[in-house]
Amino acid sequence: MRVLLVYPDFLESKGGTAQHGSYSEGLASLSAVLKSQGHQVALMHLTRPAHEREYLAELASYQPDLVGFNSRTSVFPYVRQYALWTKQYDDIPTVCGGYHATLVPQETLDTPGIDAVCIGEGEHILAGLCRAVEQGEDWSQLPGVWTRCGGQMVRNPVAPLVEDLDTLPLPDFSLFDYRRLAASQMSTALVMLSRGCPYNCAYCCNHGLRKVYPNPARYTRFRSPERSIVYLEQLRTSYPGLRYLNFMDDILPLNREWFSDFISRYRREVGLPFSCRLRANLVDRDVVCALKEAGCYLVHMGVETGDEELRRAVLNRPISQEQLVKAFDTCRDLDMSTLAYNMINLPGETVNSTLSTIRLNARLRPQRMVVSIFYPYPGTDLHRLSWERGWLSGSDYQSDMPLKQPGYGSAQVWFMHRYFKSLVRVYQLLYRLPHPAQRACRGALEAVLCSPLLPRRSLAVAADAIIAVGVGLKRFLMKHFPAFYLRLRDRVVGRVPV
């Protein structure tokens, strides 16, 4: 049978909708399993919102027997619309899966146009659904499926997660047009050798997803080192222009025994430059040296906040300032570039809390920083906390700043977000001054930043204009002069181009 996977893949922001275009390991794995059972699979990869006529024309060209929607929370309003359009075209069976469907299944099933919800890992669930639809059988009792039958709600238990990832076929890399992927413009492929994370950070969906399964103790899994190398070799064969890899695993060296075996094989058999994600409390010289020797040029680490009480008690992320400083210092000592993830407007945060995050980044000195405004995703502990305190402004999933809390107004949040990186550089300059001058200048700076007279909204608007020019230039270079952009990128992160 013909299966169409619909993948809304774009970013919503205050400035409008930004095209994205990223590889999805989950969809590639779904496609591989379905194709192994003889089904035809196509992908409608929407890198911008589709208009009705455009969507229906693509649907007609595929002529699917089943439509599956992949949805994260921020694009779920679009999935609602696409499901309705699908039903207007024909009464094709529809199913919705992904993070949002798994964490908020009732809302997903209540959406007109969606016939079934896939909860949890979908490879075997979708294969069973396809088999039932193709053979005209009842699929209302399939494990992991929520649906309606005879006007009654049917909530089937979630199927166990796949404990051995080596039992799954390699992802179907051919599902994606690599020319359209943002990473491919930089000759980079996104890869994932594991599933799950053992930690319980309150802002992350992992703790909510883990609770869904009947075998949660096996939630964090890796492909074997041998199978991981086969995966990477197949990827390189599928994408001859590949020069870099970006490992999207939550923590690549989580399992030290696995990591030691894999990274040795990778150095000998693959050898492409790569970036990956680490957790500060798991960083030491041995790990960083092994990564460096294997070709790693950039590691990503979550800082999130400089307020240690927020980090520990609100985020449930018991990593100390000392551990963060040591991790970043270790990377710098070994000439490993770093990227720091930060959030602002966390529950209970104030301007002073954000300033502590800025000061910490100035001390850590990462080569790159990512700063996001906190979004309380459904199914997470911080979403429940925000709801209980009455701080959520709505549930349309498209607000740039859904958390409205006393003591930290929207103008303050926007200003601190827009000037975060600039302020980090200012503090870095201050830290070079003699202590008395440093203390006086810091006091004056923070008095201005906390002053009610500061025209924050106007300054944020001005920053938006400057940022838009920078983003536009970056996208222009990435699209039209990728080699030149790569040289600039490598210079920033300390890479010697290959």
GROMACS .gro file of C-alpha atoms in nm:
model
  498
    1MET     CA    1   0.000   0.000   0.000
    2ARG     CA    2   0.097   0.363  -0.047
    3VAL     CA    3   0.182   0.555   0.270
    4LEU     CA    4   0.236   0.930   0.277
    5LEU     CA    5   0.423   1.080   0.573
    6VAL     CA    6   0.349   1.449   0.624
    7TYR     CA    7   0.629   1.635   0.801
    8PRO     CA    8   0.564   2.003   0.893
    9ASP     CA    9   0.919   2.127   0.947
   10PHE     CA   10   0.943   2.501   1.000
   11LEU     CA   11   0.995   2.743   1.285
   12GLU     CA   12   0.744   2.996   1.416
   13SER     CA   13   0.876   3.316   1.573
   14LYS     CA   14   0.783   3.676   1.644
   15GLY     CA   15   0.928   3.776   1.312
   16GLY     CA   16   0.720   3.525   1.116
   17THR     CA   17   0.765   3.172   0.987
   18ALA     CA   18   1.121   3.064   0.911
   19GLN     CA   19   1.194   2.784   0.668
   20HIS     CA   20   1.384   2.501   0.828
   21GLY     CA   21   1.433   2.167   0.661
   22SER     CA   22   1.589   1.905   0.884
   23TYR     CA   23   1.641   1.532   0.868
   24SER     CA   24   1.413   1.324   1.093
   25GLU     CA   25   1.561   0.998   1.218
   26GLY     CA   26   1.217   0.883   1.331
   27LEU     CA   27   1.057   0.921   0.989
   28ALA     CA   28   1.354   0.759   0.814
   29SER     CA   29   1.324   0.462   1.050
   30LEU     CA   30   0.948   0.436   0.994
   31SER     CA   31   1.002   0.436   0.620
   32ALA     CA   32   1.269   0.166   0.641
   33VAL     CA   33   1.042  -0.068   0.837
   34LEU     CA   34   0.743  -0.010   0.608
   35LYS     CA   35   0.951  -0.060   0.292
   36SER     CA   36   1.095  -0.382   0.436
   37GLN     CA   37   0.737  -0.511   0.447
   38GLY     CA   38   0.663  -0.418   0.088
   39HIS     CA   39   0.486  -0.084   0.132
   40GLN     CA   40   0.552   0.225  -0.077
   41VAL     CA   41   0.644   0.531   0.127
   42ALA     CA   42   0.659   0.897   0.025
   43LEU     CA   43   0.738   1.210   0.224
   44MET     CA   44   0.564   1.546   0.206
   45HIS     CA   45   0.838   1.757   0.363
   46LEU     CA   46   0.686   2.097   0.435
   47THR     CA   47   0.964   2.347   0.505
   48ARG     CA   48   0.709   2.629   0.511
   49PRO     CA   49   0.334   2.637   0.581
   50ALA     CA   50   0.140   2.496   0.286
   51HIS     CA   51  -0.162   2.666   0.128
   52GLU     CA   52  -0.471   2.453   0.077
   53ARG     CA   53  -0.446   2.430  -0.301
   54GLU     CA   54  -0.077   2.344  -0.281
   55TYR     CA   55  -0.134   2.079  -0.013
   56LEU     CA   56  -0.423   1.914  -0.199
   57ALA     CA   57  -0.225   1.909  -0.524
   58GLU     CA   58   0.062   1.725  -0.355
   59LEU     CA   59  -0.183   1.487  -0.189
   60ALA     CA   60  -0.342   1.410  -0.526
   61SER     CA   61  -0.001   1.343  -0.681
   62TYR     CA   62   0.081   1.082  -0.415
   63GLN     CA   63  -0.261   0.906  -0.413
   64PRO     CA   64  -0.196   0.757  -0.066
   65ASP     CA   65  -0.390   0.478   0.104
   66LEU     CA   66  -0.283   0.608   0.448
   67VAL     CA   67  -0.159   0.950   0.565
   68GLY     CA   68   0.062   0.978   0.872
   69PHE     CA   69   0.132   1.313   1.035
   70ASN     CA   70   0.445   1.375   1.236
   71SER     CA   71   0.397   1.656   1.486
   72ARG     CA   72   0.594   1.841   1.745
   73THR     CA   73   0.401   2.084   1.965
   74SER     CA   74   0.486   2.407   1.783
   75VAL     CA   75   0.345   2.288   1.449
   76PHE     CA   76   0.042   2.102   1.580
   77PRO     CA   77  -0.198   2.385   1.476
   78TYR     CA   78  -0.086   2.323   1.118
   79VAL     CA   79  -0.141   1.949   1.154
   80ARG     CA   80  -0.500   2.027   1.256
   81GLN     CA   81  -0.550   2.214   0.929
   82TYR     CA   82  -0.375   1.955   0.712
   83ALA     CA   83  -0.585   1.675   0.864
   84LEU     CA   84  -0.906   1.861   0.770
   85TRP     CA   85  -0.782   1.923   0.417
   86THR     CA   86  -0.694   1.555   0.382
   87LYS     CA   87  -1.048   1.452   0.474
   88GLN     CA   88  -1.190   1.710   0.233
   89TYR     CA   89  -0.989   1.547  -0.043
   90ASP     CA   90  -1.089   1.189   0.039
   91ASP     CA   91  -1.177   0.974   0.339
   92ILE     CA   92  -0.822   0.843   0.365
   93PRO     CA   93  -0.732   0.689   0.703
   94THR     CA   94  -0.511   0.927   0.899
   95VAL     CA   95  -0.281   0.873   1.195
   96CYS     CA   96  -0.077   1.123   1.396
   97GLY     CA   97   0.243   1.040   1.585
   98GLY     CA   98   0.545   1.215   1.728
   99TYR     CA   99   0.625   1.390   2.055
  100HIS     CA  100   0.302   1.588   2.076
  101ALA     CA  101   0.078   1.290   1.997
  102THR     CA  102   0.254   1.075   2.256
  103LEU     CA  103   0.243   1.332   2.535
  104VAL     CA  104  -0.102   1.478   2.460
  105PRO     CA  105  -0.289   1.188   2.296
  106GLN     CA  106  -0.641   1.291   2.396
  107GLU     CA  107  -0.611   1.637   2.246
  108THR     CA  108  -0.459   1.485   1.933
  109LEU     CA  109  -0.741   1.232   1.892
  110ASP     CA  110  -1.003   1.500   1.953
  111THR     CA  111  -0.871   1.683   1.645
  112PRO     CA  112  -1.118   1.656   1.354
  113GLY     CA  113  -0.962   1.469   1.065
  114ILE     CA  114  -0.735   1.247   1.273
  115ASP     CA  115  -0.857   0.886   1.293
  116ALA     CA  116  -0.586   0.738   1.513
  117VAL     CA  117  -0.302   0.840   1.741
  118CYS     CA  118   0.024   0.649   1.758
  119ILE     CA  119   0.172   0.662   2.108
  120GLY     CA  120   0.540   0.590   2.152
  121GLU     CA  121   0.784   0.450   1.901
  122GLY     CA  122   0.594   0.400   1.582
  123GLU     CA  123   0.781   0.151   1.365
  124HIS     CA  124   0.589  -0.161   1.461
  125ILE     CA  125   0.266   0.025   1.538
  126LEU     CA  126   0.250   0.185   1.194
  127ALA     CA  127   0.345  -0.141   1.026
  128GLY     CA  128   0.056  -0.315   1.203
  129LEU     CA  129  -0.181  -0.033   1.108
  130CYS     CA  130  -0.077  -0.054   0.743
  131ARG     CA  131  -0.127  -0.429   0.741
  132ALA     CA  132  -0.475  -0.394   0.891
  133VAL     CA  133  -0.583  -0.118   0.652
  134GLU     CA  134  -0.448  -0.306   0.351
  135GLN     CA  135  -0.630  -0.625   0.448
  136GLY     CA  136  -0.949  -0.450   0.556
  137GLU     CA  137  -0.915  -0.569   0.914
  138ASP     CA  138  -1.011  -0.401   1.241
  139TRP     CA  139  -0.718  -0.194   1.369
  140SER     CA  140  -0.889  -0.054   1.677
  141GLN     CA  141  -0.718  -0.301   1.913
  142LEU     CA  142  -0.358  -0.252   1.801
  143PRO     CA  143  -0.114  -0.184   2.088
  144GLY     CA  144  -0.007   0.178   2.105
  145VAL     CA  145  -0.309   0.306   1.911
  146TRP     CA  146  -0.580   0.536   2.041
  147THR     CA  147  -0.885   0.563   1.819
  148ARG     CA  148  -1.264   0.559   1.811
  149CYS     CA  149  -1.473   0.254   1.731
  150GLY     CA  150  -1.851   0.260   1.711
  151GLY     CA  151  -1.857   0.601   1.876
  152GLN     CA  152  -1.654   0.473   2.171
  153MET     CA  153  -1.305   0.582   2.269
  154VAL     CA  154  -1.046   0.303   2.248
  155ARG     CA  155  -0.723   0.361   2.440
  156ASN     CA  156  -0.494   0.065   2.385
  157PRO     CA  157  -0.191   0.010   2.612
  158VAL     CA  158   0.139   0.139   2.479
  159ALA     CA  159   0.359  -0.119   2.312
  160PRO     CA  160   0.701  -0.187   2.468
  161LEU     CA  161   0.982   0.017   2.322
  162VAL     CA  162   1.234  -0.152   2.096
  163GLU     CA  163   1.508  -0.258   2.338
  164ASP     CA  164   1.763  -0.364   2.078
  165LEU     CA  165   1.805  -0.097   1.811
  166ASP     CA  166   2.012  -0.337   1.601
  167THR     CA  167   1.692  -0.530   1.526
  168LEU     CA  168   1.561  -0.235   1.327
  169PRO     CA  169   1.666  -0.185   0.966
  170LEU     CA  170   1.898   0.105   0.893
  171PRO     CA  171   1.710   0.434   0.841
  172ASP     CA  172   1.581   0.502   0.492
  173PHE     CA  173   1.811   0.791   0.402
  174SER     CA  174   1.658   0.803   0.054
  175LEU     CA  175   1.331   0.931   0.203
  176PHE     CA  176   1.478   1.283   0.221
  177ASP     CA  177   1.593   1.509  -0.058
  178TYR     CA  178   1.927   1.605   0.092
  179ARG     CA  179   1.951   1.908  -0.137
  180ARG     CA  180   1.662   2.066   0.057
  181LEU     CA  181   1.801   2.005   0.404
  182ALA     CA  182   1.953   2.299   0.588
  183ALA     CA  183   2.245   2.093   0.717
  184SER     CA  184   2.322   1.961   0.370
  185GLN     CA  185   2.397   2.311   0.249
  186MET     CA  186   2.690   2.289   0.489
  187SER     CA  187   2.785   1.940   0.364
  188THR     CA  188   2.668   1.811   0.705
  189ALA     CA  189   2.442   1.521   0.799
  190LEU     CA  190   2.245   1.487   1.123
  191VAL     CA  191   2.283   1.142   1.275
  192MET     CA  192   2.149   0.965   1.583
  193LEU     CA  193   2.289   0.639   1.717
  194SER     CA  194   2.083   0.625   2.036
  195ARG     CA  195   1.737   0.684   2.174
  196GLY     CA  196   1.641   0.832   2.506
  197CYS     CA  197   1.813   1.006   2.796
  198PRO     CA  198   1.832   0.880   3.156
  199TYR     CA  199   1.805   1.224   3.316
  200ASN     CA  200   1.489   1.400   3.434
  201CYS     CA  201   1.537   1.766   3.342
  202ALA     CA  202   1.201   1.927   3.415
  203TYR     CA  203   1.184   2.124   3.087
  204CYS     CA  204   1.260   1.825   2.864
  205CYS     CA  205   1.008   1.577   2.723
  206ASN     CA  206   1.227   1.274   2.799
  207HIS     CA  207   1.092   1.221   3.150
  208GLY     CA  208   0.735   1.233   3.015
  209LEU     CA  209   0.810   0.997   2.727
  210ARG     CA  210   0.984   0.747   2.954
  211LYS     CA  211   0.673   0.711   3.170
  212VAL     CA  212   0.465   0.609   2.868
  213TYR     CA  213   0.632   0.273   2.817
  214PRO     CA  214   0.581  -0.053   3.007
  215ASN     CA  215   0.961  -0.108   3.002
  216PRO     CA  216   1.095   0.237   3.103
  217ALA     CA  217   1.419   0.095   3.246
  218ARG     CA  218   1.532   0.030   2.886
  219TYR     CA  219   1.442   0.377   2.763
  220THR     CA  220   1.804   0.480   2.692
  221ARG     CA  221   1.955   0.260   2.420
  222PHE     CA  222   2.242   0.270   2.169
  223ARG     CA  223   2.301   0.086   1.848
  224SER     CA  224   2.599  -0.145   1.886
  225PRO     CA  225   2.933   0.011   1.787
  226GLU     CA  226   2.953  -0.228   1.491
  227ARG     CA  227   2.604  -0.142   1.367
  228SER     CA  228   2.668   0.229   1.425
  229ILE     CA  229   2.964   0.218   1.187
  230VAL     CA  230   2.754   0.036   0.926
  231TYR     CA  231   2.491   0.312   0.969
  232LEU     CA  232   2.751   0.583   0.905
  233GLU     CA  233   2.899   0.402   0.606
  234GLN     CA  234   2.553   0.366   0.453
  235LEU     CA  235   2.489   0.735   0.511
  236ARG     CA  236   2.813   0.832   0.341
  237THR     CA  237   2.725   0.610   0.045
  238SER     CA  238   2.381   0.772   0.022
  239TYR     CA  239   2.524   1.122   0.044
  240PRO     CA  240   2.855   1.143  -0.149
  241GLY     CA  241   2.904   1.515  -0.073
  242LEU     CA  242   2.915   1.455   0.302
  243ARG     CA  243   3.204   1.630   0.483
  244TYR     CA  244   3.078   1.674   0.841
  245LEU     CA  245   2.855   1.492   1.088
  246ASN     CA  246   2.640   1.634   1.367
  247PHE     CA  247   2.558   1.370   1.629
  248MET     CA  248   2.215   1.457   1.770
  249ASP     CA  249   2.229   1.200   2.052
  250ASP     CA  250   2.146   1.360   2.388
  251ILE     CA  251   2.484   1.256   2.533
  252LEU     CA  252   2.718   1.074   2.296
  253PRO     CA  253   2.963   0.945   2.565
  254LEU     CA  254   2.685   0.848   2.809
  255ASN     CA  255   2.792   0.483   2.820
  256ARG     CA  256   3.170   0.488   2.860
  257GLU     CA  257   3.223   0.128   2.750
  258TRP     CA  258   3.012   0.181   2.437
  259PHE     CA  259   3.177   0.517   2.372
  260SER     CA  260   3.530   0.381   2.399
  261ASP     CA  261   3.459   0.104   2.148
  262PHE     CA  262   3.264   0.325   1.910
  263ILE     CA  263   3.501   0.623   1.905
  264SER     CA  264   3.800   0.396   1.833
  265ARG     CA  265   3.616   0.240   1.539
  266TYR     CA  266   3.499   0.582   1.422
  267ARG     CA  267   3.853   0.722   1.420
  268ARG     CA  268   3.979   0.429   1.212
  269GLU     CA  269   3.686   0.365   0.981
  270VAL     CA  270   3.499   0.694   0.934
  271GLY     CA  271   3.714   0.989   1.039
  272LEU     CA  272   3.481   1.270   0.931
  273PRO     CA  273   3.490   1.591   1.140
  274PHE     CA  274   3.189   1.606   1.370
  275SER     CA  275   3.009   1.785   1.651
  276CYS     CA  276   2.821   1.623   1.939
  277ARG     CA  277   2.641   1.684   2.267
  278LEU     CA  278   2.784   1.641   2.616
  279ARG     CA  279   2.662   1.690   2.972
  280ALA     CA  280   2.894   1.895   3.191
  281ASN     CA  281   2.905   1.654   3.486
  282LEU     CA  282   3.020   1.374   3.253
  283VAL     CA  283   3.306   1.569   3.095
  284ASP     CA  284   3.667   1.487   3.173
  285ARG     CA  285   3.999   1.502   2.989
  286ASP     CA  286   3.977   1.142   2.867
  287VAL     CA  287   3.642   1.202   2.697
  288VAL     CA  288   3.747   1.529   2.536
  289CYS     CA  289   4.081   1.385   2.422
  290ALA     CA  290   3.906   1.085   2.264
  291LEU     CA  291   3.662   1.314   2.085
  292LYS     CA  292   3.939   1.543   1.966
  293GLU     CA  293   4.148   1.255   1.831
  294ALA     CA  294   3.845   1.119   1.643
  295GLY     CA  295   3.782   1.453   1.468
  296CYS     CA  296   3.533   1.633   1.692
  297TYR     CA  297   3.556   2.009   1.639
  298LEU     CA  298   3.262   2.133   1.853
  299VAL     CA  299   3.076   2.008   2.160
  300HIS     CA  300   2.733   2.133   2.268
  301MET     CA  301   2.657   2.161   2.640
  302GLY     CA  302   2.352   2.283   2.830
  303VAL     CA  303   2.414   2.568   3.072
  304GLU     CA  304   2.046   2.674   3.079
  305THR     CA  305   2.075   2.918   3.371
  306GLY     CA  306   2.339   3.077   3.588
  307ASP     CA  307   2.105   3.074   3.887
  308GLU     CA  308   2.210   2.758   4.069
  309GLU     CA  309   1.890   2.739   4.274
  310LEU     CA  310   1.677   2.758   3.957
  311ARG     CA  311   1.893   2.495   3.792
  312ARG     CA  312   1.868   2.256   4.084
  313ALA     CA  313   1.519   2.308   4.226
  314VAL     CA  314   1.318   2.415   3.918
  315LEU     CA  315   1.497   2.251   3.626
  316ASN     CA  316   1.587   1.937   3.824
  317ARG     CA  317   1.933   1.965   3.676
  318PRO     CA  318   2.180   1.913   3.963
  319ILE     CA  319   2.492   2.040   3.789
  320SER     CA  320   2.696   2.289   3.990
  321GLN     CA  321   2.865   2.605   3.869
  322GLU     CA  322   3.199   2.439   3.945
  323GLN     CA  323   3.115   2.143   3.722
  324LEU     CA  324   3.015   2.374   3.438
  325VAL     CA  325   3.331   2.582   3.472
  326LYS     CA  326   3.549   2.271   3.488
  327ALA     CA  327   3.383   2.119   3.179
  328PHE     CA  328   3.427   2.432   2.968
  329ASP     CA  329   3.782   2.488   3.098
  330THR     CA  330   3.873   2.129   3.010
  331CYS     CA  331   3.748   2.178   2.655
  332ARG     CA  332   3.932   2.507   2.621
  333ASP     CA  333   4.256   2.359   2.759
  334LEU     CA  334   4.237   2.085   2.496
  335ASP     CA  335   4.149   2.330   2.216
  336MET     CA  336   3.794   2.197   2.179
  337SER     CA  337   3.536   2.455   2.074
  338THR     CA  338   3.214   2.478   2.275
  339LEU     CA  339   2.853   2.581   2.223
  340ALA     CA  340   2.642   2.671   2.527
  341TYR     CA  341   2.263   2.637   2.541
  342ASN     CA  342   2.082   2.890   2.759
  343MET     CA  343   1.720   2.966   2.848
  344ILE     CA  344   1.556   3.275   2.992
  345ASN     CA  345   1.214   3.341   3.144
  346LEU     CA  346   1.217   3.015   3.337
  347PRO     CA  347   0.947   2.977   3.605
  348GLY     CA  348   1.047   3.201   3.894
  349GLU     CA  349   1.317   3.381   3.696
  350THR     CA  350   1.388   3.754   3.729
  351VAL     CA  351   1.613   4.000   3.550
  352ASN     CA  352   1.879   3.928   3.811
  353SER     CA  353   1.855   3.556   3.734
  354THR     CA  354   1.914   3.626   3.366
  355LEU     CA  355   2.210   3.846   3.454
  356SER     CA  356   2.358   3.555   3.648
  357THR     CA  357   2.328   3.343   3.330
  358ILE     CA  358   2.499   3.615   3.129
  359ARG     CA  359   2.780   3.644   3.384
  360LEU     CA  360   2.827   3.267   3.386
  361ASN     CA  361   2.858   3.257   3.006
  362ALA     CA  362   3.114   3.535   3.025
  363ARG     CA  363   3.312   3.317   3.262
  364LEU     CA  364   3.268   2.997   3.056
  365ARG     CA  365   3.367   3.172   2.730
  366PRO     CA  366   3.197   2.940   2.479
  367GLN     CA  367   3.271   3.004   2.112
  368ARG     CA  368   2.900   2.998   2.037
  369MET     CA  369   2.583   3.054   2.238
  370VAL     CA  370   2.222   2.957   2.175
  371VAL     CA  371   1.969   3.156   2.377
  372SER     CA  372   1.602   3.060   2.381
  373ILE     CA  373   1.297   3.191   2.561
  374PHE     CA  374   1.158   2.911   2.775
  375TYR     CA  375   0.859   2.725   2.630
  376PRO     CA  376   0.665   2.497   2.869
  377TYR     CA  377   0.592   2.195   2.650
  378PRO     CA  378   0.290   1.980   2.741
  379GLY     CA  379   0.376   1.663   2.926
  380THR     CA  380   0.674   1.814   3.107
  381ASP     CA  381   0.702   1.893   3.478
  382LEU     CA  382   0.756   2.262   3.407
  383HIS     CA  383   0.440   2.278   3.200
  384ARG     CA  384   0.244   2.143   3.499
  385LEU     CA  385   0.418   2.387   3.732
  386SER     CA  386   0.347   2.682   3.502
  387TRP     CA  387  -0.018   2.578   3.468
  388GLU     CA  388  -0.065   2.538   3.842
  389ARG     CA  389   0.074   2.885   3.905
  390GLY     CA  390  -0.148   3.044   3.642
  391TRP     CA  391   0.141   3.168   3.431
  392LEU     CA  392   0.042   3.016   3.096
  393SER     CA  393  -0.101   3.271   2.857
  394GLY     CA  394  -0.278   3.023   2.630
  395SER     CA  395  -0.256   2.685   2.458
  396ASP     CA  396  -0.238   2.772   2.089
  397TYR     CA  397   0.125   2.650   2.081
  398GLN     CA  398   0.229   2.941   1.861
  399SER     CA  399   0.314   3.206   2.118
  400ASP     CA  400   0.677   3.318   2.131
  401MET     CA  401   0.645   3.372   2.503
  402PRO     CA  402   0.357   3.171   2.655
  403LEU     CA  403   0.485   3.213   3.012
  404LYS     CA  404   0.361   3.536   3.169
  405GLN     CA  405   0.488   3.564   3.524
  406PRO     CA  406   0.497   3.842   3.779
  407GLY     CA  407   0.831   4.010   3.827
  408TYR     CA  408   0.954   3.957   3.472
  409GLY     CA  409   0.756   4.151   3.213
  410SER     CA  410   0.749   4.067   2.843
  411ALA     CA  411   0.949   4.380   2.750
  412GLN     CA  412   1.221   4.279   2.996
  413VAL     CA  413   1.234   3.927   2.859
  414TRP     CA  414   1.255   4.042   2.496
  415PHE     CA  415   1.527   4.293   2.578
  416MET     CA  416   1.741   4.045   2.771
  417HIS     CA  417   1.698   3.784   2.499
  418ARG     CA  418   1.798   4.019   2.218
  419TYR     CA  419   2.101   4.162   2.401
  420PHE     CA  420   2.213   3.844   2.579
  421LYS     CA  421   2.519   3.775   2.362
  422SER     CA  422   2.623   4.141   2.352
  423LEU     CA  423   2.603   4.160   2.729
  424VAL     CA  424   2.815   3.846   2.763
  425ARG     CA  425   3.086   4.024   2.565
  426VAL     CA  426   3.051   4.333   2.784
  427TYR     CA  427   3.098   4.127   3.099
  428GLN     CA  428   3.400   3.956   2.946
  429LEU     CA  429   3.556   4.300   2.903
  430LEU     CA  430   3.463   4.396   3.259
  431TYR     CA  431   3.633   4.084   3.396
  432ARG     CA  432   3.962   4.209   3.252
  433LEU     CA  433   3.953   4.525   3.463
  434PRO     CA  434   4.118   4.556   3.804
  435HIS     CA  435   3.882   4.442   4.078
  436PRO     CA  436   3.779   4.787   4.212
  437ALA     CA  437   3.707   4.920   3.861
  438GLN     CA  438   3.533   4.596   3.768
  439ARG     CA  439   3.303   4.618   4.069
  440ALA     CA  440   3.214   4.983   4.002
  441CYS     CA  441   3.147   4.931   3.630
  442ARG     CA  442   2.943   4.618   3.692
  443GLY     CA  443   2.729   4.800   3.949
  444ALA     CA  444   2.665   5.086   3.708
  445LEU     CA  445   2.582   4.850   3.421
  446GLU     CA  446   2.336   4.645   3.625
  447ALA     CA  447   2.171   4.958   3.764
  448VAL     CA  448   2.100   5.067   3.406
  449LEU     CA  449   1.979   4.722   3.299
  450CYS     CA  450   1.737   4.702   3.594
  451SER     CA  451   1.618   5.062   3.567
  452PRO     CA  452   1.247   5.114   3.490
  453LEU     CA  453   1.351   5.407   3.268
  454LEU     CA  454   1.537   5.187   3.020
  455PRO     CA  455   1.340   5.185   2.688
  456ARG     CA  456   1.355   4.807   2.658
  457ARG     CA  457   1.087   4.760   2.396
  458SER     CA  458   1.237   5.015   2.157
  459LEU     CA  459   1.584   4.873   2.204
  460ALA     CA  460   1.453   4.521   2.141
  461VAL     CA  461   1.287   4.635   1.817
  462ALA     CA  462   1.616   4.790   1.706
  463ALA     CA  463   1.799   4.467   1.790
  464ASP     CA  464   1.543   4.267   1.591
  465ALA     CA  465   1.623   4.474   1.282
  466ILE     CA  466   1.996   4.415   1.323
  467ILE     CA  467   1.945   4.044   1.390
  468ALA     CA  468   1.723   4.012   1.082
  469VAL     CA  469   1.998   4.157   0.865
  470GLY     CA  470   2.252   3.917   1.014
  471VAL     CA  471   2.026   3.614   0.972
  472GLY     CA  472   1.946   3.718   0.616
  473LEU     CA  473   2.315   3.750   0.533
  474LYS     CA  474   2.390   3.412   0.690
  475ARG     CA  475   2.115   3.241   0.491
  476PHE     CA  476   2.232   3.412   0.173
  477LEU     CA  477   2.589   3.290   0.223
  478MET     CA  478   2.472   2.939   0.316
  479LYS     CA  479   2.260   2.914   0.004
  480HIS     CA  480   2.481   3.083  -0.255
  481PHE     CA  481   2.834   3.060  -0.113
  482PRO     CA  482   2.836   2.753   0.114
  483ALA     CA  483   3.210   2.693   0.084
  484PHE     CA  484   3.287   3.050   0.193
  485TYR     CA  485   3.039   3.024   0.481
  486LEU     CA  486   3.197   2.698   0.594
  487ARG     CA  487   3.539   2.865   0.606
  488LEU     CA  488   3.395   3.142   0.823
  489ARG     CA  489   3.219   2.889   1.044
  490ASP     CA  490   3.532   2.683   1.088
  491ARG     CA  491   3.730   2.991   1.180
  492VAL     CA  492   3.480   3.082   1.452
  493VAL     CA  493   3.482   2.735   1.609
  494GLY     CA  494   3.851   2.680   1.561
  495ARG     CA  495   3.830   2.414   1.290
  496VAL     CA  496   4.090   2.364   1.021
  497PRO     CA  497   3.887   2.301   0.705
  498VAL     CA  498   3.923   1.957   0.549
   0.00000   0.00000   0.00000
